[in-house]
CSV table of C-alpha atoms and ligand atoms in Angstrom, one decimal:
chain,number,residue,atom,x,y,z
A,18,MET,CA,-1.9,16.5,2.2
A,19,ASN,CA,-2.5,16.3,6.0
A,20,ILE,CA,-0.5,14.1,8.3
A,21,THR,CA,-1.7,13.7,11.9
A,22,PRO,CA,-0.2,11.6,14.7
A,23,VAL,CA,-2.3,8.7,16.0
A,24,PRO,CA,-1.6,8.0,19.7
A,25,SER,CA,0.0,4.6,20.3
A,26,SER,CA,1.5,2.8,23.3
A,27,SER,CA,2.9,-0.1,21.2
A,28,HIS,CA,4.6,1.9,18.4
A,29,GLU,CA,7.1,4.7,18.2
A,30,GLU,CA,5.0,6.7,15.8
A,31,ILE,CA,1.8,6.2,13.8
A,32,TYR,CA,0.4,8.8,11.4
A,33,CYS,CA,-2.9,9.1,9.5
A,34,VAL,CA,-2.2,10.6,6.0
A,35,GLU,CA,-5.1,12.2,4.2
A,36,ASP,CA,-5.6,14.3,1.1
A,37,THR,CA,-9.0,15.5,0.1
A,38,ALA,CA,-8.1,16.4,-3.5
A,39,THR,CA,-7.0,12.8,-4.3
A,40,GLY,CA,-9.3,10.9,-1.9
A,41,LEU,CA,-6.2,9.6,-0.1
A,42,HIS,CA,-6.7,7.9,3.4
A,43,GLY,CA,-3.8,5.9,4.7
A,44,TYR,CA,-1.5,5.2,7.6
A,45,ILE,CA,2.2,5.0,8.3
A,46,ALA,CA,3.4,3.0,11.3
A,47,VAL,CA,6.9,3.1,12.7
A,48,HIS,CA,7.1,0.2,15.2
A,49,SER,CA,10.8,0.4,16.1
A,50,THR,CA,13.9,2.2,14.9
A,51,LEU,CA,16.1,0.4,17.4
A,52,MET,CA,18.1,-1.4,14.7
A,53,GLY,CA,18.0,1.4,12.1
A,54,PRO,CA,15.5,3.4,10.1
A,55,ALA,CA,12.2,1.6,9.9
A,56,ALA,CA,11.6,-0.2,6.6
A,57,GLY,CA,8.6,-2.1,5.2
A,58,GLY,CA,6.3,-2.0,2.3
A,59,LEU,CA,3.2,0.0,1.3
A,60,ARG,CA,0.0,-2.0,0.9
A,61,MET,CA,-3.2,-0.8,-0.8
A,62,ARG,CA,-6.4,-2.7,0.0
A,63,PRO,CA,-10.1,-2.0,0.0
A,64,TYR,CA,-10.2,-2.2,3.8
A,65,ALA,CA,-13.8,-2.2,5.2
A,66,ASN,CA,-13.0,0.7,7.5
A,67,ALA,CA,-10.2,2.8,9.0
A,68,GLU,CA,-10.0,0.6,12.1
A,69,ASP,CA,-9.2,-2.4,9.9
A,70,ALA,CA,-6.5,-0.5,8.1
A,71,LEU,CA,-5.0,0.7,11.4
A,72,THR,CA,-5.0,-2.8,12.9
A,73,ASP,CA,-3.3,-4.1,9.7
A,74,VAL,CA,-0.5,-1.4,9.6
A,75,LYS,CA,0.2,-1.9,13.3
A,76,ARG,CA,0.6,-5.7,13.0
A,77,LEU,CA,2.5,-5.5,9.8
A,78,SER,CA,5.0,-2.9,11.1
A,79,GLU,CA,5.7,-4.9,14.2
A,80,GLY,CA,6.2,-8.0,12.0
A,81,MET,CA,8.8,-5.9,10.0
A,82,THR,CA,10.7,-5.2,13.2
A,83,TYR,CA,11.1,-9.0,13.7
A,84,LYS,CA,11.6,-9.7,10.0
A,85,ASN,CA,14.4,-7.2,9.6
A,86,ALA,CA,16.1,-8.3,12.8
A,87,ALA,CA,15.8,-12.0,11.8
A,88,ALA,CA,17.4,-11.2,8.4
A,89,GLY,CA,20.3,-9.4,10.2
A,90,LEU,CA,19.5,-6.0,8.5
A,91,PRO,CA,20.4,-2.7,10.1
A,92,LEU,CA,16.8,-1.6,9.7
A,93,GLY,CA,13.9,-1.2,12.1
A,94,GLY,CA,10.2,-2.1,11.5
A,95,GLY,CA,7.7,0.1,9.7
A,96,LYS,CA,4.8,-0.3,7.2
A,97,ALA,CA,2.2,1.8,5.4
A,98,VAL,CA,-1.3,1.2,4.1
A,99,ILE,CA,-3.6,3.0,1.8
A,100,ILE,CA,-7.4,2.3,2.0
A,101,GLY,CA,-8.7,1.7,-1.6
A,102,ASP,CA,-8.9,-0.7,-4.4
A,103,PRO,CA,-5.6,-0.6,-6.3
A,104,SER,CA,-7.3,-1.4,-9.6
A,105,HIS,CA,-9.7,1.7,-9.4
A,106,ASP,CA,-8.5,4.2,-6.8
A,107,LYS,CA,-4.7,4.2,-7.4
A,108,THR,CA,-3.6,7.4,-9.2
A,109,PRO,CA,-0.2,9.1,-9.6
A,110,GLU,CA,-1.6,12.1,-7.6
A,111,LEU,CA,-2.8,9.9,-4.7
A,112,LEU,CA,0.6,8.1,-4.6
A,113,GLN,CA,2.5,11.4,-4.7
A,114,ALA,CA,0.3,12.8,-1.9
A,115,PHE,CA,1.2,9.7,0.2
A,116,GLY,CA,4.9,10.1,-0.7
A,117,GLU,CA,4.8,13.6,0.7
A,118,GLY,CA,3.5,12.0,4.0
A,119,ILE,CA,6.4,9.6,4.0
A,120,ASN,CA,8.9,12.4,3.2
A,121,SER,CA,7.7,14.4,6.2
A,122,LEU,CA,9.1,11.6,8.5
A,123,LYS,CA,12.6,12.7,7.3
A,124,GLY,CA,14.1,9.3,6.8
A,125,ARG,CA,12.7,7.5,9.8
A,126,TYR,CA,10.6,5.3,7.5
A,127,TYR,CA,11.5,3.8,4.1
A,128,THR,CA,8.8,2.2,1.9
A,129,ALA,CA,8.7,-0.3,-0.9
A,130,GLU,CA,6.2,-2.6,-2.7
A,131,ASP,CA,3.6,-4.7,-0.9
A,132,MET,CA,0.2,-6.0,-2.0
A,133,GLY,CA,-1.4,-3.8,-4.5
A,134,MET,CA,1.8,-1.9,-5.4
A,135,SER,CA,4.4,-2.2,-8.2
A,136,PRO,CA,7.8,-0.8,-9.0
A,137,THR,CA,6.1,1.8,-11.3
A,138,ASP,CA,4.0,3.0,-8.3
A,139,MET,CA,7.2,3.3,-6.3
A,140,ALA,CA,8.6,5.6,-9.0
A,141,GLN,CA,5.6,7.9,-8.4
A,142,LEU,CA,6.5,8.1,-4.7
A,143,ALA,CA,10.1,8.7,-5.6
A,144,LYS,CA,9.1,12.0,-7.4
A,145,VAL,CA,8.4,13.5,-3.9
A,146,THR,CA,10.6,11.5,-1.5
A,147,PRO,CA,14.0,9.7,-1.5
A,148,CYS,CA,12.7,7.3,1.2
A,149,VAL,CA,11.4,4.7,-1.2
A,150,ALA,CA,13.0,1.5,-2.6
A,151,GLY,CA,12.0,-1.2,-5.0
A,152,LEU,CA,12.3,1.3,-7.9
A,153,PRO,CA,12.4,0.1,-11.5
A,154,THR,CA,15.4,2.2,-12.5
A,155,GLY,CA,18.1,4.4,-11.1
A,156,ASP,CA,21.2,4.0,-8.9
A,157,TYR,CA,20.9,0.9,-6.7
A,158,ALA,CA,17.3,0.3,-8.0
A,159,SER,CA,16.3,-3.1,-6.8
A,160,GLY,CA,12.9,-3.5,-8.7
A,161,ASP,CA,10.3,-6.1,-7.8
A,162,PRO,CA,11.3,-7.9,-4.6
A,163,SER,CA,8.9,-10.8,-5.0
A,164,PRO,CA,11.3,-13.2,-7.0
A,165,ILE,CA,13.8,-13.0,-4.0
A,166,THR,CA,10.9,-13.3,-1.5
A,167,ALA,CA,9.9,-16.5,-3.3
A,168,ARG,CA,13.5,-17.8,-3.3
A,169,GLY,CA,13.6,-17.3,0.5
A,170,ILE,CA,10.3,-19.1,0.9
A,171,PHE,CA,11.5,-21.9,-1.3
A,172,ASN,CA,14.6,-22.3,0.9
A,173,ALA,CA,12.4,-22.3,4.0
A,174,ILE,CA,10.2,-25.0,2.5
A,175,ARG,CA,13.2,-27.2,1.8
A,176,THR,CA,14.7,-26.6,5.2
A,177,THR,CA,11.4,-27.3,7.0
A,178,GLN,CA,10.9,-30.4,4.9
A,179,LYS,CA,14.4,-31.6,5.7
A,180,HIS,CA,13.9,-30.9,9.4
A,181,HIS,CA,10.6,-32.9,9.3
A,182,CYS,CA,11.6,-36.0,7.3
A,183,GLY,CA,15.4,-35.8,6.9
A,184,SER,CA,15.4,-34.9,3.2
A,185,ALA,CA,15.0,-31.5,1.4
A,186,GLU,CA,14.0,-33.3,-1.8
A,187,LEU,CA,10.7,-31.9,-3.2
A,188,GLU,CA,10.2,-34.3,-6.1
A,189,GLY,CA,6.8,-36.0,-5.6
A,190,ILE,CA,5.9,-33.7,-2.7
A,191,THR,CA,2.5,-32.0,-2.8
A,192,VAL,CA,2.4,-28.3,-1.9
A,193,ALA,CA,-0.9,-26.4,-1.5
A,194,VAL,CA,-0.3,-22.7,-2.5
A,195,GLN,CA,-2.8,-20.0,-1.5
A,196,GLY,CA,-2.5,-16.9,-3.6
A,197,LEU,CA,-0.9,-16.7,-7.1
A,198,GLY,CA,0.2,-13.0,-7.0
A,199,ASN,CA,3.7,-11.7,-7.3
A,200,VAL,CA,5.1,-14.0,-4.6
A,201,GLY,CA,2.9,-17.1,-5.0
A,202,TRP,CA,3.5,-17.3,-8.8
A,203,HIS,CA,7.3,-17.2,-8.5
A,204,LEU,CA,7.1,-19.8,-5.7
A,205,CYS,CA,4.9,-22.1,-7.8
A,206,ASP,CA,7.5,-21.8,-10.6
A,207,LEU,CA,10.3,-22.8,-8.2
A,208,LEU,CA,8.3,-25.7,-6.8
A,209,ASN,CA,7.3,-26.9,-10.2
A,210,MET,CA,10.9,-26.9,-11.4
A,211,ALA,CA,11.8,-28.9,-8.3
A,212,GLY,CA,9.3,-31.6,-9.2
A,213,ALA,CA,6.6,-30.8,-6.6
A,214,SER,CA,2.9,-31.3,-7.4
A,215,LEU,CA,0.8,-28.2,-6.9
A,216,ILE,CA,-2.7,-27.6,-5.5
A,217,ILE,CA,-3.5,-24.0,-6.0
A,218,THR,CA,-6.2,-21.4,-5.3
A,219,ASP,CA,-6.7,-17.7,-5.8
A,220,THR,CA,-9.8,-15.4,-5.7
A,221,ASP,CA,-8.7,-14.3,-9.3
A,222,ALA,CA,-10.0,-17.0,-11.6
A,223,LYS,CA,-7.6,-15.9,-14.5
A,224,ARG,CA,-4.6,-16.6,-12.3
A,225,VAL,CA,-6.0,-20.0,-11.3
A,226,ALA,CA,-6.6,-20.9,-15.0
A,227,LYS,CA,-3.1,-19.9,-15.9
A,228,ALA,CA,-1.5,-21.9,-13.1
A,229,VAL,CA,-3.4,-25.0,-14.2
A,230,THR,CA,-2.1,-24.6,-17.7
A,231,VAL,CA,1.5,-23.5,-16.9
A,232,PHE,CA,2.2,-25.8,-13.9
A,233,GLY,CA,-0.3,-28.6,-14.4
A,234,ALA,CA,-1.7,-27.6,-11.0
A,235,GLN,CA,-4.9,-28.9,-9.4
A,236,ALA,CA,-7.2,-25.9,-8.7
A,237,VAL,CA,-9.5,-25.7,-5.7
A,238,GLU,CA,-11.9,-23.0,-4.5
A,239,PRO,CA,-10.4,-20.5,-2.0
A,240,ASP,CA,-12.1,-22.0,1.0
A,241,GLN,CA,-11.1,-25.5,0.1
A,242,ILE,CA,-7.4,-24.9,0.3
A,243,TYR,CA,-7.5,-25.6,4.1
A,244,THR,CA,-8.9,-29.0,3.7
A,245,VAL,CA,-6.8,-30.5,0.9
A,246,GLU,CA,-4.4,-33.4,1.5
A,247,ALA,CA,-0.9,-32.2,0.9
A,248,ASP,CA,2.5,-32.4,2.4
A,249,ILE,CA,3.0,-28.6,2.8
A,250,PHE,CA,0.6,-25.6,2.9
A,251,ALA,CA,2.2,-22.4,1.6
A,252,PRO,CA,0.0,-19.3,2.4
A,253,CYS,CA,1.0,-16.5,-0.1
A,254,ALA,CA,-2.1,-14.2,0.0
A,255,ILE,CA,-3.5,-12.5,3.1
A,256,GLY,CA,-2.8,-12.6,6.8
A,257,GLY,CA,-4.8,-14.2,9.7
A,258,ILE,CA,-5.5,-17.4,7.7
A,259,LEU,CA,-4.1,-19.7,10.4
A,260,ASN,CA,-6.8,-19.4,13.0
A,261,ALA,CA,-9.2,-21.4,15.3
A,262,THR,CA,-11.4,-22.2,12.3
A,263,THR,CA,-8.7,-23.3,9.8
A,264,ILE,CA,-6.1,-25.0,11.9
A,265,PRO,CA,-8.3,-28.0,12.8
A,266,LEU,CA,-9.1,-28.5,9.1
A,267,LEU,CA,-5.5,-28.7,7.9
A,268,LYS,CA,-4.3,-32.1,6.5
A,269,VAL,CA,-0.6,-31.1,6.0
A,270,ALA,CA,2.6,-31.8,8.0
A,271,ILE,CA,4.2,-28.3,7.3
A,272,VAL,CA,3.0,-24.7,6.9
A,273,ALA,CA,5.7,-22.6,5.2
A,274,GLY,CA,4.7,-19.6,3.0
A,275,GLY,CA,5.2,-16.0,2.2
A,276,ALA,CA,2.1,-14.1,3.5
A,277,ASN,CA,2.7,-11.7,6.4
A,278,ASN,CA,1.0,-12.3,9.7
A,279,GLN,CA,-0.3,-15.7,8.9
A,280,LEU,CA,-1.2,-16.5,12.5
A,281,ALA,CA,-4.4,-14.8,13.6
A,282,THR,CA,-3.2,-14.8,17.2
A,283,PRO,CA,0.0,-16.0,19.0
A,284,GLN,CA,-2.0,-18.9,20.4
A,285,ASP,CA,-2.4,-20.2,16.9
A,286,ALA,CA,1.3,-21.1,16.8
A,287,THR,CA,0.6,-23.3,19.8
A,288,ALA,CA,-2.4,-24.8,18.2
A,289,LEU,CA,-0.3,-25.8,15.1
A,290,HIS,CA,2.4,-27.2,17.4
A,291,ASP,CA,-0.2,-29.2,19.4
A,292,ARG,CA,-1.5,-30.7,16.1
A,293,GLY,CA,2.0,-31.7,15.2
A,294,ILE,CA,2.1,-29.3,12.2
A,295,LEU,CA,5.6,-27.8,11.7
A,296,TYR,CA,5.3,-24.0,11.1
A,297,ALA,CA,8.1,-21.9,9.5
A,298,PRO,CA,7.6,-18.5,11.1
A,299,ASP,CA,6.4,-16.2,8.3
A,300,PHE,CA,8.7,-13.3,9.3
A,301,VAL,CA,11.7,-15.6,8.8
A,302,ALA,CA,10.4,-17.5,5.7
A,303,ASN,CA,9.5,-14.3,3.8
A,304,GLY,CA,12.6,-12.2,4.6
A,305,GLY,CA,14.0,-12.4,1.0
A,306,GLY,CA,12.1,-9.4,-0.3
A,307,ILE,CA,13.3,-7.0,2.4
A,308,ILE,CA,16.8,-8.3,1.9
A,309,ASN,CA,16.6,-7.3,-1.7
A,310,VAL,CA,14.9,-3.9,-0.9
A,311,ALA,CA,17.7,-3.3,1.7
A,312,THR,CA,20.4,-3.3,-1.0
A,313,GLU,CA,18.7,-0.1,-2.3
A,314,ILE,CA,18.2,1.6,1.0
A,315,LEU,CA,21.7,0.7,2.2
A,316,GLU,CA,23.2,1.5,-1.3
A,317,ILE,CA,24.9,-1.9,-1.6
A,318,SER,CA,26.8,-2.1,-4.9
A,319,ASP,CA,27.1,-5.9,-5.1
A,320,ARG,CA,23.4,-6.9,-4.8
A,321,THR,CA,23.8,-10.5,-5.8
A,322,ALA,CA,26.5,-11.2,-3.2
A,323,PHE,CA,24.6,-9.4,-0.4
A,324,VAL,CA,21.3,-11.3,-1.2
A,325,ASP,CA,23.0,-14.6,-1.4
A,326,GLU,CA,24.9,-14.1,1.9
A,327,LYS,CA,21.8,-12.8,3.7
A,328,LEU,CA,19.5,-15.6,2.3
A,329,ALA,CA,22.0,-18.2,3.4
A,330,ALA,CA,22.3,-16.7,6.9
A,331,LEU,CA,18.5,-16.5,7.1
A,332,ASP,CA,18.3,-20.2,6.2
A,333,LEU,CA,20.8,-21.0,9.0
A,334,THR,CA,18.6,-18.9,11.4
A,335,LEU,CA,15.6,-21.0,10.5
A,336,GLN,CA,17.4,-24.2,10.9
A,337,ALA,CA,18.5,-23.1,14.4
A,338,ILE,CA,15.0,-22.0,15.3
A,339,LEU,CA,13.5,-25.4,14.2
A,340,ARG,CA,16.2,-27.3,16.1
A,341,GLN,CA,15.6,-25.3,19.3
A,342,ALA,CA,11.8,-25.6,19.0
A,343,LYS,CA,12.2,-29.4,18.7
A,344,ALA,CA,14.5,-29.6,21.7
A,345,GLU,CA,12.2,-27.5,23.8
A,346,ASN,CA,9.0,-29.1,22.5
A,347,THR,CA,7.6,-25.7,21.7
A,348,SER,CA,6.4,-23.8,18.6
A,349,PRO,CA,9.0,-22.4,16.2
A,350,ASP,CA,7.2,-19.1,16.3
A,351,ALA,CA,7.8,-18.7,20.0
A,352,VAL,CA,11.5,-19.5,19.5
A,353,ALA,CA,11.7,-17.1,16.5
A,354,ILE,CA,10.3,-14.2,18.5
A,355,ALA,CA,12.7,-15.0,21.4
A,356,THR,CA,15.6,-15.1,18.9
A,357,VAL,CA,14.9,-11.7,17.4
A,358,GLN,CA,14.2,-10.2,20.8
A,359,ALA,CA,17.6,-11.4,21.9
A,360,LYS,CA,19.2,-9.9,18.7
A,361,MET,CA,17.5,-6.6,19.5
A,362,ALA,CA,18.6,-6.6,23.1
A,363,ARG,CA,22.2,-6.3,21.8
A,364,PRO,CA,21.8,-4.3,18.5
A,365,ALA,CA,25.5,-3.6,18.0
A,366,ALA,CA,26.3,-7.4,17.8
B,7,LIG,P1,-0.2,-9.8,-4.6
B,7,LIG,O1,-1.2,-8.8,-4.4
B,7,LIG,O2,0.6,-9.8,-5.8
B,7,LIG,O3,-0.9,-11.3,-4.6
B,7,LIG,C1,-1.8,-11.7,-3.7
B,7,LIG,C2,-2.6,-12.8,-4.4
B,7,LIG,O4,-3.5,-13.4,-3.4
B,7,LIG,C3,-3.5,-12.2,-5.5
B,7,LIG,O5,-3.4,-13.0,-6.6
B,7,LIG,C4,-4.9,-12.3,-4.9
B,7,LIG,O6,-5.9,-12.5,-5.9
B,7,LIG,C5,-4.8,-13.5,-4.0
B,7,LIG,N1,-5.8,-13.5,-2.9
B,7,LIG,C6,-6.2,-12.5,-2.1
B,7,LIG,N2,-7.1,-13.0,-1.2
B,7,LIG,C7,-7.1,-14.4,-1.4
B,7,LIG,C8,-7.8,-15.4,-0.7
B,7,LIG,N3,-8.7,-15.2,0.3
B,7,LIG,N4,-7.6,-16.7,-1.2
B,7,LIG,C9,-6.8,-16.9,-2.2
B,7,LIG,N5,-6.1,-16.0,-2.9
B,7,LIG,C10,-6.3,-14.7,-2.4
B,7,LIG,O7,0.7,-9.8,-3.3
B,7,LIG,P2,2.2,-10.4,-3.1
B,7,LIG,O8,3.2,-9.4,-3.3
B,7,LIG,O9,2.3,-11.7,-3.9
B,7,LIG,O10,2.2,-10.8,-1.6
B,7,LIG,C11,1.5,-11.9,-1.1
B,7,LIG,C12,1.7,-12.0,0.4
B,7,LIG,O11,3.1,-12.1,0.7
B,7,LIG,C13,1.2,-10.8,1.2
B,7,LIG,O12,0.8,-11.2,2.5
B,7,LIG,C14,2.5,-9.9,1.4
B,7,LIG,O13,2.4,-9.0,2.5
B,7,LIG,C15,3.5,-11.0,1.6
B,7,LIG,N6,4.9,-10.6,1.2
B,7,LIG,C16,5.2,-10.1,0.0
B,7,LIG,C17,6.5,-9.8,-0.3
B,7,LIG,C18,6.8,-9.4,-1.7
B,7,LIG,O14,8.0,-9.4,-2.1
B,7,LIG,N7,5.9,-9.0,-2.6
B,7,LIG,C19,7.5,-9.9,0.6
B,7,LIG,C20,7.2,-10.4,1.9
B,7,LIG,C21,5.9,-10.7,2.2
């Protein structure tokens, strides 16, 4: 395994991690350790090239700095990516080689699951580094974070709906969900139980068929999800899907979902605001997962109490952000970023 620094003016540290024997090529980005050791998940995707992977890890790790600060966690922002198709290229040896790369940062970065990773994969990393959470078993093991991520998004949907129309009731509301993976599926389950109607899409036809059967959802093709008439759009797949092409197409009042980096550019938050679409900032809406992961990193013995308390506080933070954005006639994203930057300016508070 070779780990080499990648020069950066925006991040504290970035490394390229390679291993010829296992075909590993990935990156670790530590955006900020101001609030504590950097924490954020490991993503495996068949990126088109190294530049795409590097761009993704830089954006995602910066998002983790904001997400962890918004959630009130004593953790900084970091993220890791591996270039490859998780269904073909992921081997125990490759994961362990990447784990050695994480270990060489000596506790400055903690990883966990993100897209393309599972608790079992985290157990492979744990064979070579203690800087891994989201494990299936062991002391403080927190397992798959996605059910708690979905709980946080569900709260954010209710809060945003209440801010928009005075009631958090979801019975009879239509939600368009993009992505039926770990997070999207759990979210659909919660929305279905709350009486919402679902319009769903995924690039995986089997997941779509299952959601139609289980939730009585209406399925649409992946590129149609931006044009459906619904009350709420919940992106739960990839980033960059709120952009100059898609925002003009949306026929929803609210965007609130779990995907990281939903906005292609910061200007897209303004574009949503100008269209009168209320946006729940992704790094606030999807903080549930890292809250759950944090119980393992911070060795919290009463996970349930910690998660409940932090999720409730995150919901209050979102309420305050939405109120301030309304008062200032600006986008909630701009207020959310200012809110976390203020928290980071006084880290001991
Ligand atoms: P996942 O890999 O389990 O699921 C992603 C789903 O999206 C898959 O079913 C995939 O087929 C589908 N998909 C991919 N491209 C698509 C497209 N263009 N259109 C429609 N569907 C598409 O990942 P996940 O863990 O559910 O995470 C989903 C998103 O939420 C990611 O952006 C992730 O970073 C973010 N997130 C996840 C967690 C967590 O706890 N897992 C926490 C915070 C944020």
